[in-house]
Amino acid sequence: MKSISSFLIPALLLVASGTFAACQTDNPGVKSSYHSQWTTVGNNTAKTTDAAKDALQDLKLQKIEAKSTELDGVATGYTADNKKITVDIRKVTETTSEVSVNVGTVGDPELGKEIIAKIRKHLGG
């Protein structure tokens, strides 16, 4: 019993530590934890939220909603199979915002990176 636990506990710790670590992706400036993808963009929260809404419309999602304040913003939409996509925007400075994308409950890193690329395109970057 002791030999199994001496192997199992370090293995679980290794897996858990890798689960929460952020990794740089192949898209410059975009980081991913598998569940979420995020980056910083050079625009305020209102313009970034509008760009996020436009990105979700590009994907022809359903039930798209977006709202923002000077401090934060959020855009949401649903796939045909009712998977919720959430784009959270947070003010970093007057001219920069952090964008975070979550796809469903598990995540979809490729789709998250695609949405960030579309947001950047709509912001002119």
Short mmCIF file of N, CA and C in Angstrom, two decimals:
data_model
loop_
_atom_site.label_atom_id
_atom_site.label_comp_id
_atom_site.label_asym_id
_atom_site.label_seq_id
_atom_site.Cartn_x
_atom_site.Cartn_y
_atom_site.Cartn_z
N MET A 1 0.83 -1.19 0.00
CA MET A 1 0.00 0.00 0.00
C MET A 1 0.87 1.25 0.00
N LYS A 2 1.94 1.22 0.76
CA LYS A 2 2.80 2.38 0.85
C LYS A 2 3.45 2.69 -0.50
N SER A 3 3.83 1.69 -1.25
CA SER A 3 4.49 1.92 -2.53
C SER A 3 3.53 2.54 -3.55
N ILE A 4 2.25 2.17 -3.53
CA ILE A 4 1.29 2.76 -4.44
C ILE A 4 1.07 4.23 -4.10
N SER A 5 0.88 4.55 -2.83
CA SER A 5 0.65 5.94 -2.45
C SER A 5 1.88 6.80 -2.67
N SER A 6 3.08 6.23 -2.51
CA SER A 6 4.28 7.03 -2.74
C SER A 6 4.45 7.34 -4.22
N PHE A 7 3.87 6.55 -5.10
CA PHE A 7 3.90 6.83 -6.52
C PHE A 7 2.71 7.70 -6.94
N LEU A 8 1.55 7.40 -6.41
CA LEU A 8 0.32 8.04 -6.83
C LEU A 8 0.26 9.51 -6.45
N ILE A 9 0.65 9.86 -5.25
CA ILE A 9 0.56 11.26 -4.80
C ILE A 9 1.44 12.17 -5.64
N PRO A 10 2.72 11.87 -5.86
CA PRO A 10 3.52 12.75 -6.74
C PRO A 10 2.97 12.82 -8.16
N ALA A 11 2.44 11.70 -8.67
CA ALA A 11 1.89 11.70 -10.02
C ALA A 11 0.67 12.62 -10.11
N LEU A 12 -0.20 12.57 -9.12
CA LEU A 12 -1.38 13.45 -9.10
C LEU A 12 -0.98 14.91 -8.98
N LEU A 13 0.02 15.19 -8.17
CA LEU A 13 0.50 16.56 -8.04
C LEU A 13 1.07 17.08 -9.35
N LEU A 14 1.78 16.24 -10.07
CA LEU A 14 2.34 16.62 -11.35
C LEU A 14 1.24 16.94 -12.35
N VAL A 15 0.22 16.09 -12.40
CA VAL A 15 -0.90 16.31 -13.30
C VAL A 15 -1.64 17.59 -12.92
N ALA A 16 -1.91 17.78 -11.64
CA ALA A 16 -2.64 18.97 -11.19
C ALA A 16 -1.87 20.24 -11.48
N SER A 17 -0.57 20.23 -11.31
CA SER A 17 0.21 21.44 -11.57
C SER A 17 0.20 21.78 -13.05
N GLY A 18 0.19 20.78 -13.91
CA GLY A 18 0.14 21.02 -15.35
C GLY A 18 -1.21 21.49 -15.82
N THR A 19 -2.24 21.14 -15.10
CA THR A 19 -3.59 21.51 -15.47
C THR A 19 -3.82 23.01 -15.37
N PHE A 20 -3.22 23.67 -14.41
CA PHE A 20 -3.49 25.08 -14.17
C PHE A 20 -2.42 26.00 -14.74
N ALA A 21 -1.38 25.47 -15.30
CA ALA A 21 -0.31 26.30 -15.85
C ALA A 21 -0.75 26.92 -17.17
N ALA A 22 -0.36 28.15 -17.40
CA ALA A 22 -0.66 28.82 -18.65
C ALA A 22 0.46 28.54 -19.63
N CYS A 23 0.09 28.26 -20.85
CA CYS A 23 1.05 27.99 -21.89
C CYS A 23 0.90 29.00 -23.02
N GLN A 24 2.02 29.42 -23.56
CA GLN A 24 2.02 30.28 -24.74
C GLN A 24 1.51 29.43 -25.91
N THR A 25 0.72 30.01 -26.79
CA THR A 25 0.21 29.28 -27.95
C THR A 25 1.03 29.67 -29.18
N ASP A 26 0.65 29.10 -30.32
CA ASP A 26 1.31 29.45 -31.57
C ASP A 26 0.84 30.81 -32.10
N ASN A 27 -0.16 31.40 -31.49
CA ASN A 27 -0.59 32.76 -31.82
C ASN A 27 0.16 33.73 -30.91
N PRO A 28 0.93 34.66 -31.46
CA PRO A 28 1.71 35.58 -30.62
C PRO A 28 0.87 36.31 -29.58
N GLY A 29 1.31 36.26 -28.33
CA GLY A 29 0.65 36.97 -27.25
C GLY A 29 -0.56 36.28 -26.66
N VAL A 30 -0.97 35.15 -27.22
CA VAL A 30 -2.14 34.43 -26.71
C VAL A 30 -1.67 33.30 -25.80
N LYS A 31 -2.22 33.27 -24.60
CA LYS A 31 -1.92 32.20 -23.65
C LYS A 31 -3.14 31.30 -23.50
N SER A 32 -2.89 30.06 -23.05
CA SER A 32 -3.99 29.11 -22.93
C SER A 32 -3.79 28.21 -21.73
N SER A 33 -4.89 27.91 -21.05
CA SER A 33 -4.90 26.91 -19.99
C SER A 33 -5.75 25.72 -20.43
N TYR A 34 -5.96 25.55 -21.70
CA TYR A 34 -6.86 24.63 -22.37
C TYR A 34 -8.30 25.12 -22.22
N HIS A 35 -8.77 25.31 -21.01
CA HIS A 35 -10.14 25.78 -20.81
C HIS A 35 -10.32 27.21 -21.31
N SER A 36 -9.33 28.08 -21.08
CA SER A 36 -9.42 29.49 -21.45
C SER A 36 -8.23 29.90 -22.30
N GLN A 37 -8.49 30.88 -23.19
CA GLN A 37 -7.43 31.51 -23.96
C GLN A 37 -7.53 32.99 -23.69
N TRP A 38 -6.40 33.69 -23.54
CA TRP A 38 -6.46 35.10 -23.23
C TRP A 38 -5.26 35.85 -23.81
N THR A 39 -5.48 37.15 -23.96
CA THR A 39 -4.45 38.04 -24.47
C THR A 39 -4.81 39.47 -24.09
N THR A 40 -3.91 40.39 -24.34
CA THR A 40 -4.16 41.81 -24.14
C THR A 40 -4.24 42.48 -25.50
N VAL A 41 -5.24 43.34 -25.67
CA VAL A 41 -5.42 44.08 -26.92
C VAL A 41 -5.33 45.57 -26.65
N GLY A 42 -5.04 46.32 -27.68
CA GLY A 42 -4.85 47.76 -27.54
C GLY A 42 -6.10 48.56 -27.81
N ASN A 43 -7.14 48.36 -27.01
CA ASN A 43 -8.37 49.13 -27.11
C ASN A 43 -9.09 49.12 -25.78
N ASN A 44 -10.02 50.07 -25.61
CA ASN A 44 -10.78 50.13 -24.36
C ASN A 44 -11.83 49.03 -24.31
N THR A 45 -12.50 48.90 -23.20
CA THR A 45 -13.44 47.80 -23.01
C THR A 45 -14.65 47.89 -23.95
N ALA A 46 -15.15 49.08 -24.21
CA ALA A 46 -16.33 49.23 -25.07
C ALA A 46 -16.02 48.77 -26.49
N LYS A 47 -14.93 49.25 -27.06
CA LYS A 47 -14.56 48.87 -28.43
C LYS A 47 -14.22 47.38 -28.50
N THR A 48 -13.56 46.87 -27.48
CA THR A 48 -13.19 45.47 -27.47
C THR A 48 -14.42 44.58 -27.34
N THR A 49 -15.40 45.00 -26.55
CA THR A 49 -16.65 44.24 -26.43
C THR A 49 -17.40 44.23 -27.75
N ASP A 50 -17.43 45.37 -28.44
CA ASP A 50 -18.07 45.42 -29.76
C ASP A 50 -17.37 44.47 -30.74
N ALA A 51 -16.04 44.44 -30.69
CA ALA A 51 -15.27 43.55 -31.57
C ALA A 51 -15.54 42.09 -31.23
N ALA A 52 -15.69 41.79 -29.93
CA ALA A 52 -16.01 40.42 -29.51
C ALA A 52 -17.38 40.01 -30.04
N LYS A 53 -18.35 40.92 -29.95
CA LYS A 53 -19.69 40.63 -30.47
C LYS A 53 -19.61 40.37 -31.98
N ASP A 54 -18.85 41.20 -32.70
CA ASP A 54 -18.70 41.01 -34.15
C ASP A 54 -18.04 39.66 -34.45
N ALA A 55 -17.06 39.26 -33.65
CA ALA A 55 -16.38 37.97 -33.85
C ALA A 55 -17.36 36.81 -33.68
N LEU A 56 -18.22 36.90 -32.68
CA LEU A 56 -19.22 35.85 -32.46
C LEU A 56 -20.25 35.83 -33.59
N GLN A 57 -20.57 37.02 -34.12
CA GLN A 57 -21.49 37.08 -35.26
C GLN A 57 -20.85 36.48 -36.51
N ASP A 58 -19.53 36.66 -36.67
CA ASP A 58 -18.82 36.05 -37.80
C ASP A 58 -19.00 34.53 -37.80
N LEU A 59 -19.07 33.95 -36.60
CA LEU A 59 -19.24 32.50 -36.47
C LEU A 59 -20.70 32.07 -36.56
N LYS A 60 -21.58 33.04 -36.74
CA LYS A 60 -23.02 32.79 -36.88
C LYS A 60 -23.59 32.04 -35.68
N LEU A 61 -23.14 32.44 -34.50
CA LEU A 61 -23.66 31.83 -33.27
C LEU A 61 -25.08 32.31 -33.02
N GLN A 62 -25.75 31.65 -32.09
CA GLN A 62 -27.11 31.99 -31.73
C GLN A 62 -27.13 32.79 -30.43
N LYS A 63 -28.20 33.53 -30.21
CA LYS A 63 -28.44 34.26 -28.96
C LYS A 63 -27.22 35.09 -28.52
N ILE A 64 -26.68 35.86 -29.43
CA ILE A 64 -25.50 36.68 -29.12
C ILE A 64 -25.93 37.90 -28.32
N GLU A 65 -25.22 38.14 -27.23
CA GLU A 65 -25.45 39.32 -26.39
C GLU A 65 -24.11 39.92 -26.02
N ALA A 66 -24.08 41.23 -25.83
CA ALA A 66 -22.86 41.89 -25.41
C ALA A 66 -23.21 43.13 -24.61
N LYS A 67 -22.40 43.40 -23.58
CA LYS A 67 -22.57 44.63 -22.79
C LYS A 67 -21.22 44.98 -22.18
N SER A 68 -21.05 46.29 -21.91
CA SER A 68 -19.77 46.72 -21.35
C SER A 68 -19.93 47.95 -20.48
N THR A 69 -18.92 48.15 -19.64
CA THR A 69 -18.78 49.37 -18.85
C THR A 69 -17.36 49.88 -19.12
N GLU A 70 -16.95 50.92 -18.43
CA GLU A 70 -15.57 51.39 -18.58
C GLU A 70 -14.58 50.43 -17.94
N LEU A 71 -15.06 49.54 -17.07
CA LEU A 71 -14.18 48.61 -16.36
C LEU A 71 -14.13 47.21 -16.96
N ASP A 72 -15.25 46.79 -17.58
CA ASP A 72 -15.29 45.43 -18.08
C ASP A 72 -16.35 45.28 -19.16
N GLY A 73 -16.37 44.10 -19.75
CA GLY A 73 -17.36 43.80 -20.76
C GLY A 73 -17.50 42.30 -20.90
N VAL A 74 -18.58 41.88 -21.55
CA VAL A 74 -18.80 40.46 -21.80
C VAL A 74 -19.61 40.31 -23.08
N ALA A 75 -19.26 39.30 -23.86
CA ALA A 75 -20.03 38.93 -25.04
C ALA A 75 -20.25 37.42 -24.97
N THR A 76 -21.46 37.00 -25.26
CA THR A 76 -21.78 35.57 -25.20
C THR A 76 -22.56 35.16 -26.45
N GLY A 77 -22.45 33.89 -26.76
CA GLY A 77 -23.20 33.31 -27.86
C GLY A 77 -23.27 31.81 -27.66
N TYR A 78 -24.12 31.16 -28.41
CA TYR A 78 -24.32 29.72 -28.27
C TYR A 78 -24.18 29.03 -29.62
N THR A 79 -23.56 27.85 -29.61
CA THR A 79 -23.46 27.04 -30.81
C THR A 79 -24.81 26.34 -31.04
N ALA A 80 -24.93 25.65 -32.16
CA ALA A 80 -26.17 24.95 -32.47
C ALA A 80 -26.48 23.87 -31.44
N ASP A 81 -25.43 23.27 -30.84
CA ASP A 81 -25.66 22.24 -29.82
C ASP A 81 -25.71 22.83 -28.40
N ASN A 82 -25.96 24.16 -28.32
CA ASN A 82 -26.17 24.88 -27.07
C ASN A 82 -24.93 24.97 -26.18
N LYS A 83 -23.76 24.97 -26.79
CA LYS A 83 -22.52 25.18 -26.05
C LYS A 83 -22.30 26.69 -25.93
N LYS A 84 -22.16 27.17 -24.70
CA LYS A 84 -22.00 28.61 -24.46
C LYS A 84 -20.55 29.03 -24.68
N ILE A 85 -20.40 30.12 -25.43
CA ILE A 85 -19.09 30.73 -25.64
C ILE A 85 -19.13 32.09 -24.96
N THR A 86 -18.18 32.33 -24.07
CA THR A 86 -18.11 33.58 -23.31
C THR A 86 -16.79 34.28 -23.58
N VAL A 87 -16.89 35.56 -23.90
CA VAL A 87 -15.71 36.40 -24.05
C VAL A 87 -15.78 37.46 -22.95
N ASP A 88 -14.84 37.40 -22.01
CA ASP A 88 -14.77 38.37 -20.93
C ASP A 88 -13.70 39.40 -21.25
N ILE A 89 -14.02 40.66 -21.01
CA ILE A 89 -13.09 41.76 -21.26
C ILE A 89 -12.89 42.50 -19.94
N ARG A 90 -11.63 42.79 -19.63
CA ARG A 90 -11.30 43.50 -18.39
C ARG A 90 -10.35 44.64 -18.71
N LYS A 91 -10.62 45.81 -18.18
CA LYS A 91 -9.77 46.98 -18.38
C LYS A 91 -8.40 46.74 -17.73
N VAL A 92 -7.34 47.00 -18.50
CA VAL A 92 -5.98 46.96 -17.96
C VAL A 92 -5.49 48.39 -17.77
N THR A 93 -5.61 49.19 -18.83
CA THR A 93 -5.31 50.63 -18.78
C THR A 93 -6.41 51.34 -19.57
N GLU A 94 -6.28 52.65 -19.74
CA GLU A 94 -7.27 53.40 -20.52
C GLU A 94 -7.32 52.93 -21.97
N THR A 95 -6.21 52.38 -22.47
CA THR A 95 -6.13 52.02 -23.88
C THR A 95 -5.85 50.53 -24.12
N THR A 96 -5.88 49.71 -23.08
CA THR A 96 -5.68 48.27 -23.26
C THR A 96 -6.69 47.48 -22.42
N SER A 97 -7.03 46.31 -22.94
CA SER A 97 -7.98 45.41 -22.27
C SER A 97 -7.47 43.99 -22.37
N GLU A 98 -7.79 43.19 -21.35
CA GLU A 98 -7.50 41.77 -21.41
C GLU A 98 -8.75 41.05 -21.89
N VAL A 99 -8.58 40.17 -22.87
CA VAL A 99 -9.66 39.39 -23.45
C VAL A 99 -9.45 37.94 -23.06
N SER A 100 -10.50 37.31 -22.53
CA SER A 100 -10.44 35.90 -22.15
C SER A 100 -11.62 35.17 -22.79
N VAL A 101 -11.34 34.04 -23.45
CA VAL A 101 -12.38 33.28 -24.14
C VAL A 101 -12.54 31.91 -23.49
N ASN A 102 -13.77 31.54 -23.20
CA ASN A 102 -14.11 30.21 -22.68
C ASN A 102 -15.15 29.58 -23.61
N VAL A 103 -14.88 28.36 -24.03
CA VAL A 103 -15.80 27.65 -24.91
C VAL A 103 -16.36 26.44 -24.16
N GLY A 104 -17.65 26.48 -23.87
CA GLY A 104 -18.29 25.38 -23.17
C GLY A 104 -17.74 25.19 -21.77
N THR A 105 -17.98 24.03 -21.20
CA THR A 105 -17.51 23.76 -19.85
C THR A 105 -16.10 23.19 -19.82
N VAL A 106 -15.67 22.58 -20.91
CA VAL A 106 -14.36 21.95 -20.96
C VAL A 106 -13.33 22.83 -21.66
N GLY A 107 -13.74 23.55 -22.68
CA GLY A 107 -12.84 24.39 -23.45
C GLY A 107 -12.58 23.83 -24.83
N ASP A 108 -12.13 24.71 -25.72
CA ASP A 108 -11.76 24.35 -27.08
C ASP A 108 -10.68 25.35 -27.49
N PRO A 109 -9.40 25.03 -27.23
CA PRO A 109 -8.32 25.99 -27.47
C PRO A 109 -8.26 26.52 -28.90
N GLU A 110 -8.52 25.67 -29.88
CA GLU A 110 -8.45 26.13 -31.27
C GLU A 110 -9.52 27.17 -31.56
N LEU A 111 -10.74 26.91 -31.10
CA LEU A 111 -11.82 27.87 -31.31
C LEU A 111 -11.56 29.14 -30.51
N GLY A 112 -11.05 29.00 -29.29
CA GLY A 112 -10.71 30.18 -28.50
C GLY A 112 -9.70 31.06 -29.19
N LYS A 113 -8.66 30.46 -29.77
CA LYS A 113 -7.64 31.23 -30.50
C LYS A 113 -8.24 31.87 -31.75
N GLU A 114 -9.14 31.16 -32.42
CA GLU A 114 -9.80 31.72 -33.61
C GLU A 114 -10.63 32.94 -33.25
N ILE A 115 -11.35 32.88 -32.13
CA ILE A 115 -12.17 34.02 -31.70
C ILE A 115 -11.27 35.21 -31.37
N ILE A 116 -10.17 34.97 -30.68
CA ILE A 116 -9.24 36.07 -30.37
C ILE A 116 -8.70 36.68 -31.65
N ALA A 117 -8.37 35.86 -32.64
CA ALA A 117 -7.87 36.38 -33.92
C ALA A 117 -8.93 37.24 -34.60
N LYS A 118 -10.19 36.82 -34.54
CA LYS A 118 -11.27 37.59 -35.14
C LYS A 118 -11.47 38.92 -34.39
N ILE A 119 -11.34 38.89 -33.07
CA ILE A 119 -11.46 40.13 -32.30
C ILE A 119 -10.37 41.10 -32.71
N ARG A 120 -9.14 40.62 -32.79
CA ARG A 120 -8.02 41.47 -33.22
C ARG A 120 -8.27 42.05 -34.60
N LYS A 121 -8.79 41.22 -35.50
CA LYS A 121 -9.09 41.69 -36.88
C LYS A 121 -10.12 42.82 -36.84
N HIS A 122 -11.16 42.66 -36.04
CA HIS A 122 -12.19 43.69 -35.95
C HIS A 122 -11.66 44.97 -35.29
N LEU A 123 -10.62 44.83 -34.49
CA LEU A 123 -10.00 46.01 -33.86
C LEU A 123 -8.95 46.64 -34.77
N GLY A 124 -8.74 46.02 -35.93
CA GLY A 124 -7.78 46.57 -36.88
C GLY A 124 -6.35 46.10 -36.65
N GLY A 125 -6.20 44.98 -35.91
CA GLY A 125 -4.85 44.52 -35.61
C GLY A 125 -4.51 43.20 -36.07
#
